[in-house]
Amino acid sequence: MTEKDFIFQSFPTKIDAGKITWKAPSNIALVKYWGKKPNQIPANPSVSFTLDACATTTTLSFLPLKESAKSFSFDLLFEGQSKKEFKPKIETFFARIEKYLPFLKSYHFTIETSNSFPHSSGIASSASGMAALALCLMGMEEQMNPNITANYFNQKASFLARLGSGSACRSIEGDLIQWGIDETIEGSSNIYAIKYPHSVHKNFKNYHDTILLVHKGQKEVSSTVGHNLMHGHPFAEQRFVQAHNHLRDLQTVFLNGDLDRFVEIVENEALSLHAMMMTSTPYFMLMKPSTLGIIQKIWQFRKASGSKVCFTLDAGANVHVLYPEKEKEDVYQFIKDELIAFCEKGQYICDRIGFGARKM
């Protein structure tokens, strides 16, 4: 599929007022996407676990206008409250996708959205939020053109979500999702994400992710700024090669269930991401002392117990603690005994691998 395949040029069925609700999950990258080209194209491929509990629910109400407007007409409510500060991002998103959804200026929209997790908690709310909105808009297209296939629906939803937030394209389906072209991944694309096409060992089924909320405030540096700092970064090309190599190494890991190598790759990816931030110009550090404290505790516990627990990080201070289903009781007890003390107000979220967005 190419971008041209997603251009919607006619309306076989006209729809009047209506309402559509989708719930889309967040996701956590195992191989990190960091750095992008114009039009939200990733500089390197990534692979992620889709989460389950951490999700955004969005209801899109639409009312036809008497005549098409010159600008986009919408109201935005976040958890029941008007959020004018969120509107510029939605306007930018609509401008990017109007070519593919030409009916956007023919309706007034009311977007009501809420998260199952604290906003600005360091969980990828832009991913789940843009994915949920893209799915609602695709719900409108589906009503206008009932002949589209489920595969086309998901691919275009992923394509649209990417234009709102890059990682949002990985929040349409589950449980293991790959985004970005790599010659060893059949069907891989830079413009939408796909379900991981190779075999996956039972060790990686029902994987758990406990998210330790070290710092719940707004990120000090936006992801957009961080991605842009990869342009001209002295280590950028080596980092992109590393991501491809890790993606290919994980194919063997997922096939044979090698948890030791999985731990090594996932933690290396997390630390590489933050190393790129710390060596950019300007440089910045998003980890907090408690982030490092948690990492040290995980390493000590793993060495003492032989556990396969590991950590990963997004572009923030919070820690995702990953562990297999068979270790859930022992690791959860370790988290309660040793790690919660590092969390802001003792807050954490228990999550696990999920299987994609759901229409409500």
Short mmCIF file of C-alpha atoms in Angstrom, two decimals:
data_model
loop_
_atom_site.label_atom_id
_atom_site.label_comp_id
_atom_site.label_asym_id
_atom_site.label_seq_id
_atom_site.Cartn_x
_atom_site.Cartn_y
_atom_site.Cartn_z
CA MET A 1 0.00 0.00 0.00
CA THR A 2 1.12 3.55 -0.77
CA GLU A 3 -0.15 6.94 0.36
CA LYS A 4 -2.20 7.22 -2.84
CA ASP A 5 -4.18 4.12 -1.82
CA PHE A 6 -5.54 6.00 1.20
CA ILE A 7 -6.94 9.01 -0.68
CA PHE A 8 -10.72 9.02 -0.37
CA GLN A 9 -12.22 10.73 -3.43
CA SER A 10 -15.93 9.98 -3.33
CA PHE A 11 -18.77 9.31 -0.89
CA PRO A 12 -20.86 6.34 -2.00
CA THR A 13 -23.10 6.84 1.06
CA LYS A 14 -23.77 10.22 2.68
CA ILE A 15 -24.16 10.14 6.46
CA ASP A 16 -25.94 12.55 8.75
CA ALA A 17 -25.41 13.19 12.46
CA GLY A 18 -23.91 10.37 14.46
CA LYS A 19 -21.56 9.22 17.18
CA ILE A 20 -18.69 6.72 17.20
CA THR A 21 -16.59 5.51 20.16
CA TRP A 22 -13.27 3.66 20.11
CA LYS A 23 -10.90 2.63 22.87
CA ALA A 24 -7.22 2.48 21.81
CA PRO A 25 -4.31 1.27 23.93
CA SER A 26 -0.94 2.80 24.54
CA ASN A 27 2.14 0.81 23.54
CA ILE A 28 5.70 0.37 24.74
CA ALA A 29 8.52 0.10 22.21
CA LEU A 30 11.10 -2.65 22.67
CA VAL A 31 13.21 -1.35 19.78
CA LYS A 32 12.90 2.42 19.98
CA TYR A 33 11.94 4.85 17.24
CA TRP A 34 13.96 8.04 17.73
CA GLY A 35 14.49 10.48 14.91
CA LYS A 36 12.16 11.12 12.01
CA LYS A 37 12.11 12.38 8.47
CA PRO A 38 9.51 14.79 7.03
CA ASN A 39 5.87 13.68 7.03
CA GLN A 40 6.26 11.57 10.17
CA ILE A 41 8.49 8.95 8.53
CA PRO A 42 10.65 7.05 11.06
CA ALA A 43 14.42 7.21 10.75
CA ASN A 44 14.61 3.61 11.97
CA PRO A 45 12.18 0.71 12.44
CA SER A 46 10.67 -0.15 15.82
CA VAL A 47 8.78 -3.01 17.43
CA SER A 48 6.42 -2.69 20.38
CA PHE A 49 4.16 -4.49 22.81
CA THR A 50 0.59 -3.21 22.70
CA LEU A 51 -0.67 -2.56 26.23
CA ASP A 52 -4.09 -3.35 27.64
CA ALA A 53 -5.10 -1.30 30.70
CA CYS A 54 -3.45 1.97 29.62
CA ALA A 55 -5.84 3.25 26.98
CA THR A 56 -7.71 6.27 25.66
CA THR A 57 -11.45 6.20 25.00
CA THR A 58 -12.67 8.73 22.45
CA THR A 59 -16.20 9.51 21.35
CA LEU A 60 -16.55 11.45 18.10
CA SER A 61 -19.92 13.12 17.58
CA PHE A 62 -20.51 14.65 14.16
CA LEU A 63 -23.13 16.98 12.74
CA PRO A 64 -23.24 17.97 9.06
CA LEU A 65 -22.75 21.65 8.30
CA LYS A 66 -25.09 23.45 5.91
CA GLU A 67 -22.07 24.20 3.74
CA SER A 68 -18.41 23.24 3.96
CA ALA A 69 -16.41 25.47 6.29
CA LYS A 70 -13.16 27.23 5.46
CA SER A 71 -11.58 25.85 8.63
CA PHE A 72 -12.09 22.79 10.79
CA SER A 73 -15.05 23.02 13.17
CA PHE A 74 -14.72 21.08 16.40
CA ASP A 75 -14.96 21.18 20.19
CA LEU A 76 -12.64 19.16 22.38
CA LEU A 77 -13.44 17.83 25.85
CA PHE A 78 -10.78 16.01 27.86
CA GLU A 79 -12.26 14.09 30.80
CA GLY A 80 -15.35 16.28 30.64
CA GLN A 81 -13.54 19.63 30.55
CA SER A 82 -12.90 21.92 27.60
CA LYS A 83 -9.21 21.83 26.68
CA LYS A 84 -8.42 24.71 24.34
CA GLU A 85 -4.68 24.06 24.70
CA PHE A 86 -5.14 20.69 22.97
CA LYS A 87 -6.89 22.19 19.93
CA PRO A 88 -3.80 23.30 17.94
CA LYS A 89 -2.54 19.72 17.83
CA ILE A 90 -5.90 18.50 16.53
CA GLU A 91 -5.99 21.29 13.94
CA THR A 92 -2.51 20.27 12.74
CA PHE A 93 -3.64 16.65 12.60
CA PHE A 94 -6.77 17.49 10.60
CA ALA A 95 -4.73 19.59 8.17
CA ARG A 96 -2.38 16.65 7.58
CA ILE A 97 -5.14 14.12 6.98
CA GLU A 98 -7.71 16.23 5.08
CA LYS A 99 -6.35 14.91 1.78
CA TYR A 100 -7.29 11.40 2.92
CA LEU A 101 -10.60 12.32 4.61
CA PRO A 102 -12.03 15.14 2.49
CA PHE A 103 -15.25 15.30 4.51
CA LEU A 104 -13.54 16.89 7.53
CA LYS A 105 -14.72 20.43 6.72
CA SER A 106 -18.28 19.24 6.03
CA TYR A 107 -19.04 18.45 9.70
CA HIS A 108 -18.87 19.96 13.15
CA PHE A 109 -17.19 17.52 15.52
CA THR A 110 -17.34 17.12 19.26
CA ILE A 111 -14.35 15.09 20.47
CA GLU A 112 -14.76 13.68 23.98
CA THR A 113 -11.71 11.84 25.23
CA SER A 114 -10.43 10.34 28.48
CA ASN A 115 -7.48 8.24 29.60
CA SER A 116 -7.42 5.27 31.94
CA PHE A 117 -4.11 6.59 33.27
CA PRO A 118 -2.96 10.00 34.59
CA HIS A 119 -2.33 12.57 31.87
CA SER A 120 1.32 13.66 31.59
CA SER A 121 2.34 10.56 33.54
CA GLY A 122 4.95 9.66 30.97
CA ILE A 123 2.76 7.03 29.34
CA ALA A 124 2.25 7.50 25.62
CA SER A 125 -1.10 9.32 25.74
CA SER A 126 -0.50 10.89 22.32
CA ALA A 127 -0.20 7.39 20.86
CA SER A 128 -3.45 6.07 22.33
CA GLY A 129 -5.24 9.39 21.85
CA MET A 130 -4.40 9.85 18.19
CA ALA A 131 -5.07 6.17 17.49
CA ALA A 132 -8.54 6.40 19.06
CA LEU A 133 -9.38 9.55 17.10
CA ALA A 134 -8.12 8.05 13.83
CA LEU A 135 -10.28 4.97 14.40
CA CYS A 136 -13.37 7.12 15.02
CA LEU A 137 -12.73 9.01 11.78
CA MET A 138 -12.27 5.72 9.95
CA GLY A 139 -15.62 4.70 11.41
CA MET A 140 -17.14 7.60 9.50
CA GLU A 141 -15.39 6.54 6.29
CA GLU A 142 -16.64 3.01 6.80
CA GLN A 143 -20.23 4.28 7.05
CA MET A 144 -19.73 6.28 3.84
CA ASN A 145 -18.09 3.35 2.07
CA PRO A 146 -19.22 0.04 3.63
CA ASN A 147 -17.20 -1.94 1.09
CA ILE A 148 -13.80 -1.26 2.68
CA THR A 149 -12.16 -4.34 4.16
CA ALA A 150 -11.10 -4.82 7.78
CA ASN A 151 -7.46 -4.94 6.67
CA TYR A 152 -7.80 -1.65 4.77
CA PHE A 153 -9.60 -0.11 7.76
CA ASN A 154 -6.74 -1.00 10.13
CA GLN A 155 -3.98 0.01 7.73
CA LYS A 156 -5.53 3.39 6.99
CA ALA A 157 -6.28 3.99 10.69
CA SER A 158 -2.62 3.28 11.44
CA PHE A 159 -1.57 5.53 8.54
CA LEU A 160 -3.75 8.40 9.79
CA ALA A 161 -2.74 7.96 13.43
CA ARG A 162 0.92 8.22 12.43
CA LEU A 163 0.27 11.68 11.02
CA GLY A 164 -0.93 12.76 14.46
CA SER A 165 1.78 11.04 16.50
CA GLY A 166 4.35 8.65 15.05
CA SER A 167 4.03 5.94 17.69
CA ALA A 168 0.21 6.10 17.46
CA CYS A 169 0.39 3.91 14.36
CA ARG A 170 1.45 1.05 16.69
CA SER A 171 -1.72 1.37 18.82
CA ILE A 172 -4.31 0.05 16.35
CA GLU A 173 -3.63 -3.68 16.64
CA GLY A 174 -1.74 -6.05 18.94
CA ASP A 175 -0.08 -7.81 20.53
CA LEU A 176 3.35 -7.38 18.91
CA ILE A 177 3.58 -4.59 16.34
CA GLN A 178 6.30 -3.53 13.93
CA TRP A 179 6.66 -0.16 12.20
CA GLY A 180 9.28 0.99 9.72
CA ILE A 181 10.82 -0.70 6.72
CA ASP A 182 13.28 -3.50 7.31
CA GLU A 183 14.05 -5.95 4.52
CA THR A 184 13.75 -8.93 6.87
CA ILE A 185 10.15 -8.05 7.84
CA GLU A 186 7.72 -8.93 5.06
CA GLY A 187 5.13 -6.22 4.51
CA SER A 188 6.91 -3.68 6.70
CA SER A 189 6.14 -0.06 5.92
CA ASN A 190 7.16 3.43 6.96
CA ILE A 191 3.63 4.78 6.59
CA TYR A 192 1.71 2.35 8.81
CA ALA A 193 2.44 -0.37 11.34
CA ILE A 194 1.80 -4.09 10.89
CA LYS A 195 1.25 -7.06 13.15
CA TYR A 196 4.61 -8.78 13.66
CA PRO A 197 4.58 -11.44 10.91
CA HIS A 198 6.96 -14.07 12.33
CA SER A 199 6.50 -16.81 14.90
CA VAL A 200 6.54 -15.83 18.58
CA HIS A 201 7.45 -18.24 21.40
CA LYS A 202 4.97 -18.86 24.22
CA ASN A 203 7.43 -17.16 26.63
CA PHE A 204 6.25 -13.82 25.24
CA LYS A 205 2.55 -14.45 25.59
CA ASN A 206 0.74 -12.57 28.38
CA TYR A 207 3.86 -10.56 29.16
CA HIS A 208 3.43 -8.10 32.04
CA ASP A 209 4.34 -4.41 32.23
CA THR A 210 4.18 -2.63 35.57
CA ILE A 211 4.69 1.10 35.02
CA LEU A 212 6.41 2.90 37.88
CA LEU A 213 5.41 6.57 37.95
CA VAL A 214 8.62 8.22 39.00
CA HIS A 215 7.66 11.65 37.69
CA LYS A 216 4.11 12.57 36.67
CA GLY A 217 4.71 16.11 35.42
CA GLN A 218 4.89 17.33 31.86
CA LYS A 219 8.03 16.18 30.07
CA GLU A 220 10.85 18.73 30.14
CA VAL A 221 11.49 18.22 26.43
CA SER A 222 8.76 17.30 23.95
CA SER A 223 9.18 14.21 21.80
CA THR A 224 9.04 16.40 18.68
CA VAL A 225 12.01 18.44 19.89
CA GLY A 226 13.85 15.26 20.86
CA HIS A 227 13.31 13.65 17.47
CA ASN A 228 14.55 16.76 15.70
CA LEU A 229 17.79 16.69 17.69
CA MET A 230 18.73 13.53 15.80
CA HIS A 231 19.37 15.66 12.72
CA GLY A 232 23.12 16.16 12.68
CA HIS A 233 23.61 14.06 15.81
CA PRO A 234 27.18 12.65 15.75
CA PHE A 235 25.96 9.14 16.63
CA ALA A 236 22.69 9.09 14.65
CA GLU A 237 23.75 6.77 11.83
CA GLN A 238 25.28 4.26 14.24
CA ARG A 239 22.07 4.35 16.29
CA PHE A 240 19.92 3.63 13.23
CA VAL A 241 22.13 0.65 12.36
CA GLN A 242 21.86 -0.57 15.95
CA ALA A 243 18.05 -0.45 15.80
CA HIS A 244 17.98 -2.55 12.60
CA ASN A 245 20.39 -5.07 14.16
CA HIS A 246 18.34 -5.35 17.34
CA LEU A 247 15.14 -5.77 15.32
CA ARG A 248 16.73 -8.67 13.46
CA ASP A 249 18.19 -10.21 16.62
CA LEU A 250 14.73 -10.15 18.17
CA GLN A 251 13.41 -12.34 15.37
CA THR A 252 15.57 -15.17 16.68
CA VAL A 253 14.68 -14.29 20.27
CA PHE A 254 10.94 -14.33 19.57
CA LEU A 255 11.28 -17.62 17.71
CA ASN A 256 13.25 -19.56 20.34
CA GLY A 257 12.06 -17.82 23.52
CA ASP A 258 15.52 -16.66 24.63
CA LEU A 259 14.60 -14.46 27.60
CA ASP A 260 18.23 -13.67 28.50
CA ARG A 261 18.89 -12.13 25.08
CA PHE A 262 15.49 -10.40 25.21
CA VAL A 263 16.47 -8.70 28.47
CA GLU A 264 19.82 -7.65 27.01
CA ILE A 265 18.32 -6.12 23.85
CA VAL A 266 15.42 -4.35 25.57
CA GLU A 267 17.56 -2.74 28.26
CA ASN A 268 20.23 -1.78 25.73
CA GLU A 269 17.56 -0.09 23.61
CA ALA A 270 16.23 1.87 26.60
CA LEU A 271 19.69 3.09 27.60
CA SER A 272 20.65 3.86 23.99
CA LEU A 273 17.58 6.07 23.66
CA HIS A 274 18.60 8.12 26.69
CA ALA A 275 22.25 8.13 25.62
CA MET A 276 21.18 9.83 22.38
CA MET A 277 19.38 12.50 24.39
CA MET A 278 22.38 13.06 26.63
CA THR A 279 24.76 13.45 23.68
CA SER A 280 22.62 15.71 21.47
CA THR A 281 23.05 19.47 21.10
CA PRO A 282 21.48 20.81 23.21
CA TYR A 283 21.74 17.81 25.52
CA PHE A 284 19.20 16.87 28.12
CA MET A 285 18.52 14.19 30.72
CA LEU A 286 15.00 12.91 31.41
CA MET A 287 15.95 10.22 33.90
CA LYS A 288 15.60 11.12 37.57
CA PRO A 289 17.62 9.77 40.53
CA SER A 290 14.71 7.43 41.28
CA THR A 291 14.86 6.09 37.71
CA LEU A 292 18.47 5.06 38.28
CA GLY A 293 17.60 3.67 41.70
CA ILE A 294 14.96 1.40 40.18
CA ILE A 295 17.35 0.20 37.47
CA GLN A 296 19.99 -0.69 40.06
CA LYS A 297 17.41 -2.59 42.15
CA ILE A 298 16.24 -4.56 39.10
CA TRP A 299 19.81 -5.54 38.25
CA GLN A 300 20.47 -6.65 41.83
CA PHE A 301 17.25 -8.67 42.02
CA ARG A 302 17.91 -10.35 38.68
CA LYS A 303 21.44 -11.32 39.69
CA ALA A 304 20.32 -12.69 43.05
CA SER A 305 17.21 -14.55 41.87
CA GLY A 306 17.86 -15.54 38.27
CA SER A 307 14.66 -13.73 37.30
CA LYS A 308 14.11 -12.58 33.71
CA VAL A 309 12.59 -9.26 34.80
CA CYS A 310 13.89 -6.23 32.89
CA PHE A 311 13.16 -2.55 32.39
CA THR A 312 12.54 -0.27 29.49
CA LEU A 313 12.07 3.49 29.29
CA ASP A 314 10.28 5.91 27.03
CA ALA A 315 11.50 9.48 26.60
CA GLY A 316 10.86 10.25 30.26
CA ALA A 317 11.68 9.30 33.83
CA ASN A 318 9.13 6.54 34.39
CA VAL A 319 10.14 2.89 34.28
CA HIS A 320 8.31 0.04 32.54
CA VAL A 321 9.09 -3.19 34.39
CA LEU A 322 8.66 -6.12 31.98
CA TYR A 323 8.38 -9.73 33.10
CA PRO A 324 6.97 -13.05 31.83
CA GLU A 325 3.67 -14.52 32.99
CA LYS A 326 5.33 -17.35 34.89
CA GLU A 327 7.17 -14.87 37.13
CA LYS A 328 4.27 -12.55 37.83
CA GLU A 329 3.84 -13.35 41.54
CA ASP A 330 7.54 -13.18 42.48
CA VAL A 331 8.24 -10.03 40.46
CA TYR A 332 5.13 -8.25 41.68
CA GLN A 333 6.15 -8.95 45.26
CA PHE A 334 9.62 -7.55 44.47
CA ILE A 335 8.02 -4.44 43.00
CA LYS A 336 5.90 -3.89 46.11
CA ASP A 337 8.80 -4.56 48.47
CA GLU A 338 11.61 -2.71 46.69
CA LEU A 339 10.45 -0.43 43.89
CA ILE A 340 7.27 1.38 44.90
CA ALA A 341 9.30 3.51 47.31
CA PHE A 342 10.86 5.19 44.26
CA CYS A 343 7.48 6.18 42.77
CA GLU A 344 5.91 9.60 43.12
CA LYS A 345 3.31 9.20 45.87
CA GLY A 346 3.77 5.44 45.57
CA GLN A 347 1.86 5.35 42.30
CA TYR A 348 2.23 2.64 39.69
CA ILE A 349 0.07 0.94 37.05
CA CYS A 350 -0.19 -2.80 36.47
CA ASP A 351 -0.58 -3.65 32.82
CA ARG A 352 0.10 -6.47 30.38
CA ILE A 353 0.18 -7.14 26.66
CA GLY A 354 -3.09 -6.30 24.95
CA PHE A 355 -4.57 -7.12 21.58
CA GLY A 356 -5.39 -3.78 20.05
CA ALA A 357 -8.16 -1.19 19.89
CA ARG A 358 -11.84 -1.95 20.37
CA LYS A 359 -14.98 -0.30 19.08
CA MET A 360 -17.23 0.50 22.02
#
